[in-house]
Coordinates of N, CA and C in Angstrom, one line a residue:
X1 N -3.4 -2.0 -15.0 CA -3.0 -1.3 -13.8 C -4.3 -0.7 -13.2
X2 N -4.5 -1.1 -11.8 CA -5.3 -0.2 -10.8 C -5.0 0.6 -10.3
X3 N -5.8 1.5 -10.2 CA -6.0 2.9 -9.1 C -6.8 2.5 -7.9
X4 N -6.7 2.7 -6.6 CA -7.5 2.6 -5.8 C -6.7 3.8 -4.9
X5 N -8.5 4.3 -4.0 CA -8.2 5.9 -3.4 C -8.6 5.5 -2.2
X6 N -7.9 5.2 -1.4 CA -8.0 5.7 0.1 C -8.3 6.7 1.0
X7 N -9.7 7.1 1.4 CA -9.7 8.0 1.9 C -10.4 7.9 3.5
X8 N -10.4 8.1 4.2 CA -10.7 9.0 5.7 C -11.1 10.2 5.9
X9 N -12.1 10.7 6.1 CA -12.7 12.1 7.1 C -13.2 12.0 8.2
X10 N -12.3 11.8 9.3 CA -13.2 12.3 10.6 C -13.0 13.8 11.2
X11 N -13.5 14.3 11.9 CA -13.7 15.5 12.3 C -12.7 16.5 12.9
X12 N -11.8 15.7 13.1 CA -10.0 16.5 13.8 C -9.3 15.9 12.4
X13 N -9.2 15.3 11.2 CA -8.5 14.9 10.5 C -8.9 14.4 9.3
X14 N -8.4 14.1 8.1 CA -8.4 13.4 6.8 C -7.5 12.9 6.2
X15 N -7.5 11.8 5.9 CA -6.3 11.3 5.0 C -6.9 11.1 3.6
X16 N -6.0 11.3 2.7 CA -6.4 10.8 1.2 C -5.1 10.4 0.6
X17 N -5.4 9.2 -0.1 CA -4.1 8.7 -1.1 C -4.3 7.8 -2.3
X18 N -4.5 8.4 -3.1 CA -4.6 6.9 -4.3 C -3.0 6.4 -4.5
X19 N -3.4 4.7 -5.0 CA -2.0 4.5 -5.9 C -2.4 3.4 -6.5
X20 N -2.0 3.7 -7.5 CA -1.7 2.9 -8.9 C -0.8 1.7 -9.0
X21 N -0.8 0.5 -8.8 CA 0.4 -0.1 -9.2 C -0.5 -1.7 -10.3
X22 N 0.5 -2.5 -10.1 CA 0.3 -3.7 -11.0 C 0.8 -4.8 -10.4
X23 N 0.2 -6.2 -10.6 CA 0.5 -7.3 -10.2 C 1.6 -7.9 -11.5
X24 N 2.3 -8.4 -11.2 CA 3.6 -9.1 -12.0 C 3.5 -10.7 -11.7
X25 N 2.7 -11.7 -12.2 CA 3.3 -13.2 -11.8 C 4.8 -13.5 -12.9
X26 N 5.4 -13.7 -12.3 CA 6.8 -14.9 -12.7 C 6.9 -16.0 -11.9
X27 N 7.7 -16.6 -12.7 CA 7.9 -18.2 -12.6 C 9.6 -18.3 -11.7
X28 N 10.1 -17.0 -11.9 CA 11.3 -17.3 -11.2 C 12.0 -15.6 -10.0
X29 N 12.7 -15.5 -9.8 CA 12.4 -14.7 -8.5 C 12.4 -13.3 -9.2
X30 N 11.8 -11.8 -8.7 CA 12.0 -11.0 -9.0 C 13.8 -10.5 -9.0
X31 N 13.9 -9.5 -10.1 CA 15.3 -9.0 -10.1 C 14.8 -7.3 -10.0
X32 N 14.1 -6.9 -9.3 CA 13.7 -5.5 -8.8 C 12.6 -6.1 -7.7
X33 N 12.7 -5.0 -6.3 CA 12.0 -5.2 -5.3 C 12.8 -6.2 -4.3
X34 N 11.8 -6.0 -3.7 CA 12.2 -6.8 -1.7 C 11.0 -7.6 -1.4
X35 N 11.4 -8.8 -1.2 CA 10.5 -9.7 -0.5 C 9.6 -9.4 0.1
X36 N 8.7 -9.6 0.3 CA 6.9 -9.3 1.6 C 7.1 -10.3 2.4
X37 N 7.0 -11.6 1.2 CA 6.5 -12.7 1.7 C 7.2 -14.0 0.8
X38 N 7.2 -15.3 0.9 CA 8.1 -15.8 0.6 C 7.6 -15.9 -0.9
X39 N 6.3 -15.4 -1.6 CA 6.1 -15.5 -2.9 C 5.4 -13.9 -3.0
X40 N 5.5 -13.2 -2.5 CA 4.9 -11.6 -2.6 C 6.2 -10.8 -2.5
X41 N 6.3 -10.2 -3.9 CA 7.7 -9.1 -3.5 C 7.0 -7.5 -3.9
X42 N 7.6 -6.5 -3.2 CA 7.1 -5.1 -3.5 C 8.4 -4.4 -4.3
X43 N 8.0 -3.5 -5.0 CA 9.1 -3.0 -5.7 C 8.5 -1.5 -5.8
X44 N 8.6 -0.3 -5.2 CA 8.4 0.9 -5.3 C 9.6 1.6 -5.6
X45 N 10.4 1.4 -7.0 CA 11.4 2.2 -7.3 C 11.2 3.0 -8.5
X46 N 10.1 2.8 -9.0 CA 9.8 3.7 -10.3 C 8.2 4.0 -10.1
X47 N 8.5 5.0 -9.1 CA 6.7 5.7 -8.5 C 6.7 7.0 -8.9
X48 N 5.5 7.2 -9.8 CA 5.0 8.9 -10.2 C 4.3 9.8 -9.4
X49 N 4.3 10.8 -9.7 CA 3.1 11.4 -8.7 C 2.7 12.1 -9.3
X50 N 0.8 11.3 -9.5 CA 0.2 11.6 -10.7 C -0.5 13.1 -10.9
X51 N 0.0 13.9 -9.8 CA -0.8 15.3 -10.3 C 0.9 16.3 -10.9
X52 N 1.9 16.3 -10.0 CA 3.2 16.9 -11.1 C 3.5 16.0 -12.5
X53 N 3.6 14.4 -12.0 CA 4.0 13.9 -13.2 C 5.6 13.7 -12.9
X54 N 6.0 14.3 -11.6 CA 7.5 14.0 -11.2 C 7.6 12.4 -10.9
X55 N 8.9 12.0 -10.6 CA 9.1 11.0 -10.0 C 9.2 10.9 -8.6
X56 N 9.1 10.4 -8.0 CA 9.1 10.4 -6.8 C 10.1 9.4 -6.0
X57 N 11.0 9.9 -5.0 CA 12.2 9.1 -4.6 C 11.6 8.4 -3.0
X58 N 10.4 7.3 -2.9 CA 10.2 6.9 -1.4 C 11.4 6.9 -0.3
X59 N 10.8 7.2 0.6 CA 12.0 7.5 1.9 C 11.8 6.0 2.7
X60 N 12.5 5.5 3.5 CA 13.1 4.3 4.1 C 11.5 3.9 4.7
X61 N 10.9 5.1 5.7 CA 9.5 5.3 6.4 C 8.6 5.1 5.7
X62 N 8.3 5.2 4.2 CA 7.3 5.1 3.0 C 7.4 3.3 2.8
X63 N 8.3 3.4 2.9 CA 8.4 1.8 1.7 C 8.1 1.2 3.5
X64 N 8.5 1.6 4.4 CA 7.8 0.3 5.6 C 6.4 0.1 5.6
X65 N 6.1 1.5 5.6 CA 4.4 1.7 5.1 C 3.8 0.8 4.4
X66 N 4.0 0.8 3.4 CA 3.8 -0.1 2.4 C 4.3 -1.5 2.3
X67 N 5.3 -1.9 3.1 CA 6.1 -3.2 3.4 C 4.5 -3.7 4.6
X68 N 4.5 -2.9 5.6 CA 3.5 -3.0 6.5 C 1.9 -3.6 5.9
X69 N 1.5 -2.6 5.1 CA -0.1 -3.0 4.2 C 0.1 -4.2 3.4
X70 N 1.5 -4.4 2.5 CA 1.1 -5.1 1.5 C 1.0 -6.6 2.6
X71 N 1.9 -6.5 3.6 CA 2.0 -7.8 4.8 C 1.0 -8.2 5.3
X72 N 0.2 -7.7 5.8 CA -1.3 -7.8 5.9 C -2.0 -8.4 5.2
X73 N -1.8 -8.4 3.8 CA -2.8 -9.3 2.8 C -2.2 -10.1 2.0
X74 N -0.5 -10.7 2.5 CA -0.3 -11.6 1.4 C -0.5 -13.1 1.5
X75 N -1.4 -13.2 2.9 CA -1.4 -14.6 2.8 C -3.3 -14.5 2.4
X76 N -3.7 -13.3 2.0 CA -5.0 -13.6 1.0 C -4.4 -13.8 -0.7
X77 N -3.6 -12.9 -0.7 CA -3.0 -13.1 -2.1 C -2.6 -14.6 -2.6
X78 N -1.8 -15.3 -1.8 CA -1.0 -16.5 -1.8 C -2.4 -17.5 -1.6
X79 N -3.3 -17.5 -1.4 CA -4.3 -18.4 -1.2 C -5.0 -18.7 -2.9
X80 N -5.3 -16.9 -3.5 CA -5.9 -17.2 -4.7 C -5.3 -16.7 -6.1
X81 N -4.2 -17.2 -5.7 CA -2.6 -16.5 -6.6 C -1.9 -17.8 -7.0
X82 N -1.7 -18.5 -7.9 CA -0.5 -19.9 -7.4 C 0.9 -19.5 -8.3
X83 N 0.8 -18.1 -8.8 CA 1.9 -18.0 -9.4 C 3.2 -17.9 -8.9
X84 N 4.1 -18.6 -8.8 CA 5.3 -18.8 -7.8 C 6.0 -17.9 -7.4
X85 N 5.9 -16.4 -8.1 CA 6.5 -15.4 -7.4 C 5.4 -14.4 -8.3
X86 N 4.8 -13.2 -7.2 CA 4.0 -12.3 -7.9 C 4.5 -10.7 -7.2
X87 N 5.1 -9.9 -8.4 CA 5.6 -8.5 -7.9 C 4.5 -7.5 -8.1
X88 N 4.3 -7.1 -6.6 CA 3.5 -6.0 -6.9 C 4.4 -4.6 -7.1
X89 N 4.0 -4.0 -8.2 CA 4.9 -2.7 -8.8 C 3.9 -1.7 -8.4
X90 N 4.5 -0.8 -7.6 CA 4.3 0.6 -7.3 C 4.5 1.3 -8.4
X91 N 3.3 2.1 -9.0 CA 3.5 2.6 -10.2 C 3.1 4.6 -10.0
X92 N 2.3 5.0 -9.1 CA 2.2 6.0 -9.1 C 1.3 6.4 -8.0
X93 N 1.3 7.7 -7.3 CA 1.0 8.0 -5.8 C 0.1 9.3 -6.1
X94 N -1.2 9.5 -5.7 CA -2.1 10.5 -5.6 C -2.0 11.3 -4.3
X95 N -1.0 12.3 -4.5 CA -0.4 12.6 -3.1 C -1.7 13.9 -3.0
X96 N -2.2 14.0 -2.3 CA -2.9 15.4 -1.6 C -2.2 16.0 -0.4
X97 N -1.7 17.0 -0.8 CA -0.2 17.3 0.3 C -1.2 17.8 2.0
X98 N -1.7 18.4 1.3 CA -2.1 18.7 3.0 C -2.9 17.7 3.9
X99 N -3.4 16.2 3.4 CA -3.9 15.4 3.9 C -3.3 13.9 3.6
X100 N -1.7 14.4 3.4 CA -0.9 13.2 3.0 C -0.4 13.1 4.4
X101 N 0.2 11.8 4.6 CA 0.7 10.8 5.9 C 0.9 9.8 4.9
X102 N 2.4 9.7 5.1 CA 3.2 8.5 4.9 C 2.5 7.0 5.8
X103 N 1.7 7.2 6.5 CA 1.0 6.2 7.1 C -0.3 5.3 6.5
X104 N -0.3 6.4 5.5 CA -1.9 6.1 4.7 C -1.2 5.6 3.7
X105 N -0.1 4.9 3.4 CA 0.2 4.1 2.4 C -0.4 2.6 2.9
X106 N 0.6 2.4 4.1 CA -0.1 0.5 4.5 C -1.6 0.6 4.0
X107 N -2.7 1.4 5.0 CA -3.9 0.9 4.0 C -3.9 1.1 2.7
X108 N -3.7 1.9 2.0 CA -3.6 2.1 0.7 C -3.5 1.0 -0.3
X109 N -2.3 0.5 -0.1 CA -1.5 -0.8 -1.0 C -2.8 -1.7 0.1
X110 N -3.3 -2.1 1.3 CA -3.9 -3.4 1.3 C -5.4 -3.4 1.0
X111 N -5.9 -1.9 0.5 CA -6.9 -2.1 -0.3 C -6.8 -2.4 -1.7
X112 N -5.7 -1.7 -2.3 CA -5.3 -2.0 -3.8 C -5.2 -3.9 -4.1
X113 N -4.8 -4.2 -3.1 CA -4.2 -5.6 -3.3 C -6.1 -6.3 -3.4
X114 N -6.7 -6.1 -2.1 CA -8.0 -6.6 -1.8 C -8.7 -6.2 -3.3
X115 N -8.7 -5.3 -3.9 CA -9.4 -4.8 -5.2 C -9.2 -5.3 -6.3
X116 N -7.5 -5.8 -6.7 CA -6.9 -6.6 -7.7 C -7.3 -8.0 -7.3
X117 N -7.2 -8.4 -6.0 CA -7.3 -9.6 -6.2 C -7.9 -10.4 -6.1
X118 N -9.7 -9.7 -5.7 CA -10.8 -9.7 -5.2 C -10.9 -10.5 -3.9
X119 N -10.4 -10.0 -3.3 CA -10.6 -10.7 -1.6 C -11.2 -9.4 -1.1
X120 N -12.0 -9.9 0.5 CA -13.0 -9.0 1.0 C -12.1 -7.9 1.4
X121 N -12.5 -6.9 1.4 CA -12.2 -5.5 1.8 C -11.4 -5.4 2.7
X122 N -10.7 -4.9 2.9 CA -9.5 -4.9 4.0 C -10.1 -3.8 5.3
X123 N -10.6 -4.5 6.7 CA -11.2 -3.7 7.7 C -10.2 -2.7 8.5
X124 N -9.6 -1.7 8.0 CA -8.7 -0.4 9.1 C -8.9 0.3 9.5
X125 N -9.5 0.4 10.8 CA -10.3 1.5 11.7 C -9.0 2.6 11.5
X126 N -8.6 3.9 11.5 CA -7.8 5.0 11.6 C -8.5 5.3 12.7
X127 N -7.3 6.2 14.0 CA -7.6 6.9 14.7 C -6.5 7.8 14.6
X128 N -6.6 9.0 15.5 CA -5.3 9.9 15.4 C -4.7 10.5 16.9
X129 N -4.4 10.3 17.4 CA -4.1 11.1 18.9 C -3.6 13.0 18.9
X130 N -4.6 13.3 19.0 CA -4.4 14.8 18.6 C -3.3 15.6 19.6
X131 N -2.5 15.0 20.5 CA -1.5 15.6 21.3 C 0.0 15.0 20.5
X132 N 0.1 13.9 19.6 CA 0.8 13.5 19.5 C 1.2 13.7 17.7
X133 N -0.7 13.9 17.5 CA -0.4 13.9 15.9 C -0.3 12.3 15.0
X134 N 0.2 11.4 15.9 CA 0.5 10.0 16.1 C -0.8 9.3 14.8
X135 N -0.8 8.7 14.0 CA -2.0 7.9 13.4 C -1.9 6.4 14.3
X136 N -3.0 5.5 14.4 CA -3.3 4.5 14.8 C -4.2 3.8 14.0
X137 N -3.7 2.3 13.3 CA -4.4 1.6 12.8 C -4.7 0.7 12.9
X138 N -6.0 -0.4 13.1 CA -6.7 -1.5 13.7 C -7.4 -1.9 12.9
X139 N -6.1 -3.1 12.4 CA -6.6 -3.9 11.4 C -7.6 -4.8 11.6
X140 N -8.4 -5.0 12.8 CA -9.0 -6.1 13.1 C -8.5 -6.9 13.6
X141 N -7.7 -7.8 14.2 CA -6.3 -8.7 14.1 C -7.0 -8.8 15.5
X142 N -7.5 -10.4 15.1 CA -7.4 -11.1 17.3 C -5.9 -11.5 17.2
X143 N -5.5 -12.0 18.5 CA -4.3 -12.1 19.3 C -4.8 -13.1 19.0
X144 N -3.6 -14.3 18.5 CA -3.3 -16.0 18.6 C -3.2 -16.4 19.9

């Protein structure tokens, strides 16, 4: 299991978030978690939060988060992966409350993934619109 810490300081803001999870290859479909991709499934149902040590119950908005980042990198995953179904397990969240956003999970999980699976770094410019509070992320992504 990896840790990887997400962090951001710019000058109106900061985000911080580690999280811990694990890659799972099987040969046949997961029986915990939700599809990503047609061979990447995510499964955040048994996530800790490693400074109480509680469990933690993700909200509908967390797991898109994270539905969002892990989507982003599973066709790097599926390139140097051939195992017919691979679960990534959400295992535990480095929450820093006053600089947590449910938004700083997508990058989160698509650095974690780029770290496990050694593909190049995942490029996510953060911005924040300070009237709105709003996060904005730019993954790089040209238009097809």
């Amino acid at each position: 299991m990896r840790t990887y810490r997400f962090k951001v300081q710019k000058s109106g803001f900061g985000l911080f978030l580690g999280i811990a999870a694990e890659a799972i290859r099987l040969t046949t479909p997961p029986t915990t978690g939700a599809p990503v991709s047609d061979r990447v499934w995510l499964d955040a149902s048994e996530v800790h939060n490693a400074y109480y040590g509680n469990r933690l119950a993700l909200n509908e908005r967390e797991l898109a988060w994270l539905r969002l980042g892990l989507g982003k990198v599973t066709g790097g995953i599926e390139l140097v992966d051939t195992s017919p179904y691979i679960l990534i397990s959400v295992r535990t969240l480095q929450i820093v409350e006053v600089d947590y956003a449910e938004a700083a999970l997508a990058p989160a999980i698509a650095g974690w993934v780029a770290a496990e699976f050694s593909l190049a770094p995942v490029r996510c410019n953060v911005s924040r619109d300070t009237s709105t509070g709003q996060f904005t992320f730019d993954w790089g992504e040209r238009p097809t």
